[in-house]
PDB file of C-alpha atoms (C1' of nucleotides) in Angstrom:
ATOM      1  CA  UNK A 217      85.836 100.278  81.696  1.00 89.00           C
ATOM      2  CA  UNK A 218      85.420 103.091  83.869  1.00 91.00           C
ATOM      3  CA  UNK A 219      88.027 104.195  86.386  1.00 94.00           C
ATOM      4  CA  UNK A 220      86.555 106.186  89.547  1.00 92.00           C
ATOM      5  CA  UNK A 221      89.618 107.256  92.416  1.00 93.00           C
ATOM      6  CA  UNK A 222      88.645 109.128  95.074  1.00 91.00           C
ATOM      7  CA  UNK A 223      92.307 110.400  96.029  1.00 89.00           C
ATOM      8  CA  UNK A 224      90.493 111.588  99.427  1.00 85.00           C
ATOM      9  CA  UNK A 225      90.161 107.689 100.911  1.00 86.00           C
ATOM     10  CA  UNK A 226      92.806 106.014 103.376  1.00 85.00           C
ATOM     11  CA  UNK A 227      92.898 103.212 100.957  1.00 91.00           C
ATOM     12  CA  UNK A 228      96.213 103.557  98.392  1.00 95.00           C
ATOM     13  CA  UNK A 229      95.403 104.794  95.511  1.00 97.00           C
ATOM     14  CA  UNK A 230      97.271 101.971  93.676  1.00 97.00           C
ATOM     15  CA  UNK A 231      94.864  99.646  95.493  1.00 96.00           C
ATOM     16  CA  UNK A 232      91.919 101.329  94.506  1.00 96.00           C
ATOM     17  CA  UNK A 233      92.970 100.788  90.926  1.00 97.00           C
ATOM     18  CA  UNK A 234      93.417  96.931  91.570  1.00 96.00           C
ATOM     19  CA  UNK A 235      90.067  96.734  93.528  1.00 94.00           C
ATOM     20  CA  UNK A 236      88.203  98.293  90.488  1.00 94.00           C
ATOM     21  CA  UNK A 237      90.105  95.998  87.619  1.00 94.00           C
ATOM     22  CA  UNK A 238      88.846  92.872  89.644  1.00 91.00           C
ATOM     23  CA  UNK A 239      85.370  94.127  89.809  1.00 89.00           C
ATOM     24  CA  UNK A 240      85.245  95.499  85.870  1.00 91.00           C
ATOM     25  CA  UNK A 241      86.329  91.831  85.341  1.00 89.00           C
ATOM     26  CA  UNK A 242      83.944  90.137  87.227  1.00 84.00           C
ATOM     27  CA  UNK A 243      80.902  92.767  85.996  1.00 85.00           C
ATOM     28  CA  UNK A 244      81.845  91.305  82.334  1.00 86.00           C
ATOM     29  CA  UNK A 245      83.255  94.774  81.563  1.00 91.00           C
ATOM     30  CA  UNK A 246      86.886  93.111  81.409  1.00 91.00           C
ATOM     31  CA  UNK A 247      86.790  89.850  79.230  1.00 91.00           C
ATOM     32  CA  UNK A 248      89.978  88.337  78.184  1.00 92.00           C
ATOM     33  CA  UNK A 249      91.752  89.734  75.692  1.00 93.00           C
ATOM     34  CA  UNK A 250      91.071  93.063  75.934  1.00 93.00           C
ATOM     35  CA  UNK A 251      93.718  95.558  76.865  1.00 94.00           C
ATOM     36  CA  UNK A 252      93.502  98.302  79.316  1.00 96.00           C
ATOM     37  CA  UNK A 253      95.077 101.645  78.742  1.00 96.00           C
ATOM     38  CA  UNK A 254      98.602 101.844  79.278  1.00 96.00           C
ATOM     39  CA  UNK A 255     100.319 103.060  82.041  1.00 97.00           C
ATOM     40  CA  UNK A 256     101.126 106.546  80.565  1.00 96.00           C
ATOM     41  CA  UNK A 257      97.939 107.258  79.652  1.00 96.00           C
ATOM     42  CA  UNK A 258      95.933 105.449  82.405  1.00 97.00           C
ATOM     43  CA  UNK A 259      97.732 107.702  84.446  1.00 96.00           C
ATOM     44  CA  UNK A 260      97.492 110.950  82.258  1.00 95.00           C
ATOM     45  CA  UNK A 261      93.799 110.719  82.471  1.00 95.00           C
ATOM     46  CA  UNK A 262      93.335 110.349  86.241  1.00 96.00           C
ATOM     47  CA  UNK A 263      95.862 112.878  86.650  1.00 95.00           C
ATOM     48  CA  UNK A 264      98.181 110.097  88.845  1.00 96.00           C
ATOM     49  CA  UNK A 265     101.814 109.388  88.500  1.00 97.00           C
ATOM     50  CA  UNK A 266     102.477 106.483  86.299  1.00 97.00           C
ATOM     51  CA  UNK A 267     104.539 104.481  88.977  1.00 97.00           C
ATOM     52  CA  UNK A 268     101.237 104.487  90.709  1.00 97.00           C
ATOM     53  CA  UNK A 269      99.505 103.041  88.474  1.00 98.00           C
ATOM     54  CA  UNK A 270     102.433 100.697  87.550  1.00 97.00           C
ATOM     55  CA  UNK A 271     102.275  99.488  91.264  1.00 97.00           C
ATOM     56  CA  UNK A 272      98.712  98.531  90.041  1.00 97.00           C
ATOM     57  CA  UNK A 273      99.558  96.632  86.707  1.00 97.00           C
ATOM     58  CA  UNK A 274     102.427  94.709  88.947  1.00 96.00           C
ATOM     59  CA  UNK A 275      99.595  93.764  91.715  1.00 95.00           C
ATOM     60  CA  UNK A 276      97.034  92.593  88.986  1.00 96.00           C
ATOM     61  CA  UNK A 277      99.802  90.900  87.228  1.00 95.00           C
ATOM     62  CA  UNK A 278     100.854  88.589  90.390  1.00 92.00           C
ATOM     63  CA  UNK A 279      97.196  87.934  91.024  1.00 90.00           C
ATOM     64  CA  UNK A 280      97.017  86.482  87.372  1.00 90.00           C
ATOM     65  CA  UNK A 281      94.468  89.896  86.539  1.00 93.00           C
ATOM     66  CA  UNK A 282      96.265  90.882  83.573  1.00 95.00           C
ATOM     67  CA  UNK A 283      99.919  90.152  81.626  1.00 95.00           C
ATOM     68  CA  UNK A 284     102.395  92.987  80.850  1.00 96.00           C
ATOM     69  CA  UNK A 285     104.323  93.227  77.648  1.00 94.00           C
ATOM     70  CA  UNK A 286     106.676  95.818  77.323  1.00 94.00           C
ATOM     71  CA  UNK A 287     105.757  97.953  74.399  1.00 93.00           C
ATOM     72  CA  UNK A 288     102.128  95.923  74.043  1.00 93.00           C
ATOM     73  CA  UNK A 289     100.687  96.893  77.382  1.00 94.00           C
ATOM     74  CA  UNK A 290      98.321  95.216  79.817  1.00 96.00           C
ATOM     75  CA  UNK A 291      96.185  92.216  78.557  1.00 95.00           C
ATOM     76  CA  UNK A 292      93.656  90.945  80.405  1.00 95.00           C
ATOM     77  CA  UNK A 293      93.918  86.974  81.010  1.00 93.00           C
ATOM     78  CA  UNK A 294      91.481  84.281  80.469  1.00 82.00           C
ATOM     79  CA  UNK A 295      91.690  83.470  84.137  1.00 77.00           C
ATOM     80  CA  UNK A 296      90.306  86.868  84.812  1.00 72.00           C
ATOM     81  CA  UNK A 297      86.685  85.288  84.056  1.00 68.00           C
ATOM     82  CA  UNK A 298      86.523  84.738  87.550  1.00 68.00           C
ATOM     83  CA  UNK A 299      82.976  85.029  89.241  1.00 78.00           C
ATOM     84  CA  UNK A 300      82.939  87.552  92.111  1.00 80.00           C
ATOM     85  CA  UNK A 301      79.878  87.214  92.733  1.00 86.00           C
ATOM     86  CA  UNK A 302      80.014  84.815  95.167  1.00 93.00           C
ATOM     87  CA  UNK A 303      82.359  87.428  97.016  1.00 94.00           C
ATOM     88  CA  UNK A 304      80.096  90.376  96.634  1.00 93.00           C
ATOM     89  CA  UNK A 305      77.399  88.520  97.850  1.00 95.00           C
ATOM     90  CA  UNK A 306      79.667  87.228 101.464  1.00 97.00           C
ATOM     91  CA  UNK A 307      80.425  90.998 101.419  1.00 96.00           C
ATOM     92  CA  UNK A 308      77.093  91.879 102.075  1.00 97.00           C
ATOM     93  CA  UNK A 309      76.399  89.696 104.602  1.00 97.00           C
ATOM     94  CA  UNK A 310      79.273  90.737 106.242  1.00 97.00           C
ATOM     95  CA  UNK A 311      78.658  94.530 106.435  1.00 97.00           C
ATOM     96  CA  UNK A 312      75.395  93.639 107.420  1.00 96.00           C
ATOM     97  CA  UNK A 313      76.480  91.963 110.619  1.00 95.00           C
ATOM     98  CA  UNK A 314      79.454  94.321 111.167  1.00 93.00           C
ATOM     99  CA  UNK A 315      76.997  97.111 111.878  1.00 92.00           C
ATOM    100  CA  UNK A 316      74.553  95.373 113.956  1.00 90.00           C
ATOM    101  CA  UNK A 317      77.493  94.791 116.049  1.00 86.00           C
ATOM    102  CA  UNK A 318      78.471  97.933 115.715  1.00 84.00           C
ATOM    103  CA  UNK A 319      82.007  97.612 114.451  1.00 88.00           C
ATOM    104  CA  UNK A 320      83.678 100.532 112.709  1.00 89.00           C
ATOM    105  CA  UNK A 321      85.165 100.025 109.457  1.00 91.00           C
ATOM    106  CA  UNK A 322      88.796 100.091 111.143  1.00 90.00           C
ATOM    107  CA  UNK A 323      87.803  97.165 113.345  1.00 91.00           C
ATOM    108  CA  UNK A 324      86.335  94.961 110.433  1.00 94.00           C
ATOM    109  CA  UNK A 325      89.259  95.639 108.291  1.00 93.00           C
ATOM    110  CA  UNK A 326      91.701  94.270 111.056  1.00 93.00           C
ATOM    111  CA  UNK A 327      89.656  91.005 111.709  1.00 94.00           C
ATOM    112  CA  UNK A 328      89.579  91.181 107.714  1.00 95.00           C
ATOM    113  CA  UNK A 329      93.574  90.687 107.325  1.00 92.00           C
ATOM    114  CA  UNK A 330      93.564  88.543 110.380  1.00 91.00           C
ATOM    115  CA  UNK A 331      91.020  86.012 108.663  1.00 93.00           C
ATOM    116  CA  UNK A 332      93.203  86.232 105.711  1.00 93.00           C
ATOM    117  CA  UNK A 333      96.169  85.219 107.488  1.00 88.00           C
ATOM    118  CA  UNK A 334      95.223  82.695 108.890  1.00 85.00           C
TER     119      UNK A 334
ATOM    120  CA  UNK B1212      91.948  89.283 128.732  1.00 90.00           C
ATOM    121  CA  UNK B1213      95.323  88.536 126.694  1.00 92.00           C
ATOM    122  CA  UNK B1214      96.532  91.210 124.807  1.00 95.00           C
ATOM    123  CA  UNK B1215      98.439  89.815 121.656  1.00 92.00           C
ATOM    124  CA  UNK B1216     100.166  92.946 119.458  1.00 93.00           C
ATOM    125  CA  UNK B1217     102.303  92.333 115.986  1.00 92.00           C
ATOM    126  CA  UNK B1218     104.801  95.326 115.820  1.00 91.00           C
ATOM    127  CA  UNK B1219     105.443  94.120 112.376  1.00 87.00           C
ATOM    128  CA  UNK B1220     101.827  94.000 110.984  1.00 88.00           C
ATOM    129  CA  UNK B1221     100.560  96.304 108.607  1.00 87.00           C
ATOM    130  CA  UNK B1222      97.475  97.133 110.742  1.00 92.00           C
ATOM    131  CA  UNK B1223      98.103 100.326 112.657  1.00 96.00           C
ATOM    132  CA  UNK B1224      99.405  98.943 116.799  1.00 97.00           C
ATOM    133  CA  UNK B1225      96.046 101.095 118.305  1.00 97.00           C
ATOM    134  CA  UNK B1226      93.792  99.526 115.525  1.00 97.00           C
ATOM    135  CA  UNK B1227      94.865  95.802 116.567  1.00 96.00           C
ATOM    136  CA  UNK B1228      94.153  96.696 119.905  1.00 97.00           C
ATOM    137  CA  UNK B1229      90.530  97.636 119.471  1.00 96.00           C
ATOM    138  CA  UNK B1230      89.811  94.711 116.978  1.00 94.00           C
ATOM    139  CA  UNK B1231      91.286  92.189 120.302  1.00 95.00           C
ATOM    140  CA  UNK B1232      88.841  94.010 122.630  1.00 95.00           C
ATOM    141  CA  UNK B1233      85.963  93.582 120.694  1.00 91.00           C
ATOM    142  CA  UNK B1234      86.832  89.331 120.063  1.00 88.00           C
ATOM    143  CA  UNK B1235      87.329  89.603 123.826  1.00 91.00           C
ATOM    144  CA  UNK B1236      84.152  90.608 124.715  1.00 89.00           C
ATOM    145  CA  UNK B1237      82.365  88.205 122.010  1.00 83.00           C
ATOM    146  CA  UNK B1238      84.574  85.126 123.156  1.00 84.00           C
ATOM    147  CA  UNK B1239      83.204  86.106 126.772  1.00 86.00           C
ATOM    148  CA  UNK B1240      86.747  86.844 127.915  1.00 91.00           C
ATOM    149  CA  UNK B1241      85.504  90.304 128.530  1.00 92.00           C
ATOM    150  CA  UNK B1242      82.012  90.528 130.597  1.00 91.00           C
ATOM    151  CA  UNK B1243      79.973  94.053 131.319  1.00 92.00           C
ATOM    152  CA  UNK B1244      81.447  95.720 134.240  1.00 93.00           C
ATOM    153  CA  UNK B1245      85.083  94.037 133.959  1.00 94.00           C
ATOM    154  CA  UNK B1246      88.385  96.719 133.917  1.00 95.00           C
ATOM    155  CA  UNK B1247      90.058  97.183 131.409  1.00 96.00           C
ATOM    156  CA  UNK B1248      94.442  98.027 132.100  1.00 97.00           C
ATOM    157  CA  UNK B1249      94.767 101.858 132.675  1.00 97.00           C
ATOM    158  CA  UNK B1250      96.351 103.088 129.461  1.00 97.00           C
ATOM    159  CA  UNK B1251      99.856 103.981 131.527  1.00 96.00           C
ATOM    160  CA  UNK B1252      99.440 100.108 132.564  1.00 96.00           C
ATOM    161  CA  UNK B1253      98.954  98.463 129.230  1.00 97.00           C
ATOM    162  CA  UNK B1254     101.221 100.717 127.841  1.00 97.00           C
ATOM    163  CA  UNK B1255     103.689  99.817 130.063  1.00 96.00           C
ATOM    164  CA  UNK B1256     103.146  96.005 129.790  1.00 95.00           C
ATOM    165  CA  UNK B1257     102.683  95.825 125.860  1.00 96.00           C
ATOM    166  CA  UNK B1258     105.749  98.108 125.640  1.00 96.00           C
ATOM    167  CA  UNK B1259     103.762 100.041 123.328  1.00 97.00           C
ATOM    168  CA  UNK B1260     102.920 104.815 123.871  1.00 97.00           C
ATOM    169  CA  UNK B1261     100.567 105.536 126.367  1.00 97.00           C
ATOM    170  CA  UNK B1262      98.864 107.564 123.497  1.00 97.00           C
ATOM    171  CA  UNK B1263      98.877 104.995 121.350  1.00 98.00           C
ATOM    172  CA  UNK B1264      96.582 102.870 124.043  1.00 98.00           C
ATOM    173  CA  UNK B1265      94.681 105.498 124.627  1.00 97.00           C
ATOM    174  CA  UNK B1266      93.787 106.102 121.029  1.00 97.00           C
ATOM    175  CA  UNK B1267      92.390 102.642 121.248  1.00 97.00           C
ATOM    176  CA  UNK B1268      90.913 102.872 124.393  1.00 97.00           C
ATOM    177  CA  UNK B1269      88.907 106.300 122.804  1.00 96.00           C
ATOM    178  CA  UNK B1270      88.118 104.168 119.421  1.00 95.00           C
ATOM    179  CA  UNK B1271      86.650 101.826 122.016  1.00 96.00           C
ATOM    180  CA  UNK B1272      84.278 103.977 123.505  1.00 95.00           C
ATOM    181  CA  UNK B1273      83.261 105.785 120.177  1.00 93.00           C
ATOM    182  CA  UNK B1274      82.042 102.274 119.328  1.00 91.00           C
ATOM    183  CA  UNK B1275      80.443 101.644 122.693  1.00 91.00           C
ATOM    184  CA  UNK B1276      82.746  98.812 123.932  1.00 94.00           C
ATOM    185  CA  UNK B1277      83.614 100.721 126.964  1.00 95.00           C
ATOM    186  CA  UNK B1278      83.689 103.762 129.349  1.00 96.00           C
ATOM    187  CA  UNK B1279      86.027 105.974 129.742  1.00 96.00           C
ATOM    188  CA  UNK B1280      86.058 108.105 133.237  1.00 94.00           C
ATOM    189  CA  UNK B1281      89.236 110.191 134.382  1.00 94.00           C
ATOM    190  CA  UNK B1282      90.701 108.271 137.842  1.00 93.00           C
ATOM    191  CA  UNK B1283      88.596 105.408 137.485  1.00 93.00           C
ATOM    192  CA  UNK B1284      89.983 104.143 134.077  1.00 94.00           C
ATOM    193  CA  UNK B1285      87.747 101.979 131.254  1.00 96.00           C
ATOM    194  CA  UNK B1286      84.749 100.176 132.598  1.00 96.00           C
ATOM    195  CA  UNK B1287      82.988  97.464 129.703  1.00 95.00           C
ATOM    196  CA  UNK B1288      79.582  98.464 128.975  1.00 93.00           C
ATOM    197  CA  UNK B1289      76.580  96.812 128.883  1.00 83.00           C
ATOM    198  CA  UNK B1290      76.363  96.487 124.754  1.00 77.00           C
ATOM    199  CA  UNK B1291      79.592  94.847 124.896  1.00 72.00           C
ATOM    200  CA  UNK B1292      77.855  91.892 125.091  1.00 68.00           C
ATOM    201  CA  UNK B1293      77.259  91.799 121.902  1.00 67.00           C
ATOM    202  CA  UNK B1294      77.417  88.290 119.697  1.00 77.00           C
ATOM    203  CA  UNK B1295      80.067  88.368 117.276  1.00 78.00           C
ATOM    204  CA  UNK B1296      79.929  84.832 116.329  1.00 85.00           C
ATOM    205  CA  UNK B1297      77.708  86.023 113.557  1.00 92.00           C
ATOM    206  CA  UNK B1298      80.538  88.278 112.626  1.00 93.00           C
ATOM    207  CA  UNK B1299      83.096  85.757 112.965  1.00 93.00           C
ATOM    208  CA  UNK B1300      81.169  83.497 110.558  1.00 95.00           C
ATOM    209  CA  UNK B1301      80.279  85.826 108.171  1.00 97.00           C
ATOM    210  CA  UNK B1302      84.417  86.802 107.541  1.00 96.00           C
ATOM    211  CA  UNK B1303      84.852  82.671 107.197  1.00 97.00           C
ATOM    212  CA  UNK B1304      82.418  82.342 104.614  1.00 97.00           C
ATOM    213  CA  UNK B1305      84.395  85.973 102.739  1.00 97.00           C
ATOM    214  CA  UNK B1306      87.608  84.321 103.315  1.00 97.00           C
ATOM    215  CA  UNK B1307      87.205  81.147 101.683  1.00 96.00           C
ATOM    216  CA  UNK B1308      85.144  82.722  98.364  1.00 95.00           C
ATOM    217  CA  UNK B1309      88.080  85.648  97.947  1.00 93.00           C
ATOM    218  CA  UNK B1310      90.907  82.686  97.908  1.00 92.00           C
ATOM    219  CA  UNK B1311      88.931  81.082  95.380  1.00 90.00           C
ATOM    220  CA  UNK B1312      88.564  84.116  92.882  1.00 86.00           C
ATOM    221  CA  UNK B1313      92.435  84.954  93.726  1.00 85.00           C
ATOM    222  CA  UNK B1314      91.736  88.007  95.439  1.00 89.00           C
ATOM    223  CA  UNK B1315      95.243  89.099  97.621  1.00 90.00           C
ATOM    224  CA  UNK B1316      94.083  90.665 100.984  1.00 92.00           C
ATOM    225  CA  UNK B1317      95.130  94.366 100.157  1.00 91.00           C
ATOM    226  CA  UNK B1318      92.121  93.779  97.401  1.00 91.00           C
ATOM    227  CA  UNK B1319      90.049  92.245  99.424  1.00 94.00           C
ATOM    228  CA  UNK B1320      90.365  95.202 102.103  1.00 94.00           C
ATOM    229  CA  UNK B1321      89.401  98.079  99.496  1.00 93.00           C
ATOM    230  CA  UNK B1322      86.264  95.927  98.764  1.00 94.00           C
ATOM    231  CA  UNK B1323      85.281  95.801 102.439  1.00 95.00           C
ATOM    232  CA  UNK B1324      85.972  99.370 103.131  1.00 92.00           C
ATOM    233  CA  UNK B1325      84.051 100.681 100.340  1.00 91.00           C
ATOM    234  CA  UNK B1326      81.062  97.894 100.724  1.00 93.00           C
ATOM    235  CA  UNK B1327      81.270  99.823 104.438  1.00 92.00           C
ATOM    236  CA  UNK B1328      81.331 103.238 103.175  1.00 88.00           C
ATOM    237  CA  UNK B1329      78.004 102.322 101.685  1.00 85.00           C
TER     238      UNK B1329
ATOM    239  C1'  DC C 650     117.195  97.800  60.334  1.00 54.62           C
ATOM    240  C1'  DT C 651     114.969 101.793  62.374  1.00 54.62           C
ATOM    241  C1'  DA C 652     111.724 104.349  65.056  1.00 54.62           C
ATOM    242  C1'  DC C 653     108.488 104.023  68.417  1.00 54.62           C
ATOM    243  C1'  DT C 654     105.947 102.219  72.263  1.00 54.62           C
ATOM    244  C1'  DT C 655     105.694 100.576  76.812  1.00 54.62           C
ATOM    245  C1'  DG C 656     106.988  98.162  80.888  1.00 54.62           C
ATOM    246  C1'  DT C 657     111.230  97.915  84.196  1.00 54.62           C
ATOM    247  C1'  DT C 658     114.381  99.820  87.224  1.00 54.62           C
ATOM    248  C1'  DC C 659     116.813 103.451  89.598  1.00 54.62           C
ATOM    249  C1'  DT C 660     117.335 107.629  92.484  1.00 54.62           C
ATOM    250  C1'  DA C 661     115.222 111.383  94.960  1.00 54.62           C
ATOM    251  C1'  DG C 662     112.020 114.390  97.235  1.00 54.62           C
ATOM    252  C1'  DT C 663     107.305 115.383  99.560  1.00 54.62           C
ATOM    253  C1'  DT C 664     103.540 114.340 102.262  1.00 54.62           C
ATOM    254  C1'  DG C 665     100.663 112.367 105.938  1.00 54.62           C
ATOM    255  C1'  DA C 666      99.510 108.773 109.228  1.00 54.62           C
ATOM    256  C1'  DC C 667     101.379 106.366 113.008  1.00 54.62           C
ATOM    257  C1'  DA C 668     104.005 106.066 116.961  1.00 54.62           C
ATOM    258  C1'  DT C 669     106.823 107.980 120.470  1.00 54.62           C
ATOM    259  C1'  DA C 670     107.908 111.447 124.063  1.00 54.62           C
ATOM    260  C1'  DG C 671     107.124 114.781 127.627  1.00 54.62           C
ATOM    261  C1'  DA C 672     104.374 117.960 129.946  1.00 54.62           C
ATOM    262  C1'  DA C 673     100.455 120.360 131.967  1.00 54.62           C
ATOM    263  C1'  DC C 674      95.715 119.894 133.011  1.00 54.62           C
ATOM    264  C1'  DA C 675      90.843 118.271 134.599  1.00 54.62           C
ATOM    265  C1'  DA C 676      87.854 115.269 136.735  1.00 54.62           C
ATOM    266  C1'  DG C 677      87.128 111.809 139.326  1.00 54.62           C
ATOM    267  C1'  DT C 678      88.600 108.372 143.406  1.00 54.62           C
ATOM    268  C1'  DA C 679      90.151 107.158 148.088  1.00 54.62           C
TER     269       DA C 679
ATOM    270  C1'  DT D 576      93.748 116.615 150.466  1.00 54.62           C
ATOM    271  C1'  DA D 577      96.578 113.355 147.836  1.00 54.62           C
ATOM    272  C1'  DC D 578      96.407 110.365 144.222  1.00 54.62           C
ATOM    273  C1'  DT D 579      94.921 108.252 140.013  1.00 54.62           C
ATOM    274  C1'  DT D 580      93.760 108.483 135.321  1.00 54.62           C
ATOM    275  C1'  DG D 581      91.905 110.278 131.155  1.00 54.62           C
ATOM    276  C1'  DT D 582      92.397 114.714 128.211  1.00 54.62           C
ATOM    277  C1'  DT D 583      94.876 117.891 125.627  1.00 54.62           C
ATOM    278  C1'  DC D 584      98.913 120.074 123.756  1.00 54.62           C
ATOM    279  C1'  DT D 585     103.388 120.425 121.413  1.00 54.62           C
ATOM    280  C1'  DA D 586     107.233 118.173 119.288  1.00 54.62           C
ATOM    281  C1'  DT D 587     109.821 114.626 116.927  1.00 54.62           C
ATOM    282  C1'  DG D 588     111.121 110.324 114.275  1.00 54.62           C
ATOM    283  C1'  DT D 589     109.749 106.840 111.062  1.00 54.62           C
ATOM    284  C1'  DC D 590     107.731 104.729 107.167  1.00 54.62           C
ATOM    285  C1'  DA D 591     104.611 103.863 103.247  1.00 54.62           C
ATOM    286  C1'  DA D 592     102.513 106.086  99.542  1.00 54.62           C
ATOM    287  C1'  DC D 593     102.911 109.199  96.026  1.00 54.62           C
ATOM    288  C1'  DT D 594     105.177 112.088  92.899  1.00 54.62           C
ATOM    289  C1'  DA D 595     108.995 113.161  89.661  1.00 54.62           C
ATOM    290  C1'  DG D 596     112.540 112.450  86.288  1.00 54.62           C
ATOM    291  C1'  DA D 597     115.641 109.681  83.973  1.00 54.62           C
ATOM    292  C1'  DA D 598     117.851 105.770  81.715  1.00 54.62           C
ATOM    293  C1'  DC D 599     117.037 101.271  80.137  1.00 54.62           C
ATOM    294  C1'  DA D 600     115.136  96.719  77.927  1.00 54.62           C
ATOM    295  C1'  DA D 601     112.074  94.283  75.233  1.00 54.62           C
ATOM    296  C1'  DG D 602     108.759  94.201  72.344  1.00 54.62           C
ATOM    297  C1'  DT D 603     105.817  96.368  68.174  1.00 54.62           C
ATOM    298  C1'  DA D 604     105.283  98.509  63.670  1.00 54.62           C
ATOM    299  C1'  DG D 605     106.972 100.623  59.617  1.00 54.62           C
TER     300       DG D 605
END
DNA sequence: CTACTTGTTCTAGTTGACATAGAACAAGTA
DNA sequence: TACTTGTTCTATGTCAACTAGAACAAGTAG
């Protein structure tokens, strides 16, 4: 899969990382079974530190993403054959209504965690 | 209008603020033409920087909610009236399909943001 | 068994956003 | 004119995120 950062966004860059994994996954570009790079080198090649992307691995982990071996690495689970699409799709329609409402992003992403709370 | 902050929340004090105005003015509770606290006032009453309100109170107005005019305070505008129920039913619908495919909120958040940056 | 890989855990330092604090100022109100 | 209130400025403390380096544990591979 492809990994794209931009190190310039407010979101964490350990969150960007998670955000991506889920949508490789749910593109088909992540079946189970397959193994993603390893920490060390995941992070060599996007020029992060590796706790960063450790912090990652542990958040895909508890969301049942991927399992961690030491010295095997990060294998992606059956479980991650989860369709997003249903998700991408209530995405849209959200944004869509956001703007005609004229919300900024920093006001949708607080109703966003308050939903989520709830 | 009731102001209700969470000191401990992740979401920035000023940011909470402007995401309560804006399901103030689509719940009614906030009509065109209604006050808003001067900032010293609700900064005093929510215990909170009279910056920090006033951050919100200028987040406000960049997304039309209000007017801000020295000595007079913030005034609601006329868009304020603005439905949010579709809003409001949108982030239900997003809710209930990200709990399904596992997604925490942190996830869920770099998906909206970016689907917004769009 | 041995060497190697890789995640886990620890300490430590840097940076930037957020919040607080105080003050002077400008534009409007009464 | 006196007062209110938003605007702007400087300064400071706090915390999460990120980086960095090291030692360690558990597994892999020969």
């Amino acid at each position: 899969m492809l990994w794209r950062i931009d190190a310039a966004s407010d979101e964490p860059l350990y969150a960007q990382l998670v955000a991506q994994a889920h949508l490789a996954a749910a593109r088909g570009q992540l079946a189970p079974g397959d193994r993603l790079p390893t920490a060390r080198e995941l992070a060599d090649s996007l020029d992060l530190n590796v706790h960063t992307v450790l912090k990652a691995y542990q958040q895909l982990r508890d969301e049942g993403l991927i399992e961690l071996r030491r010295g095997r690495g990060a294998v992606v689970t059956a479980r991650a054959a989860a369709d997003l699409s249903p998700v991408e799709q209530a995405l849209a329609v959200l944004v869509r209504v956001a703007r005609e409402a004229n919300l900024s992003t920093e006001t949708l992403t607080v109703l966003v965690k308050e939903a989520m709370s709830r």
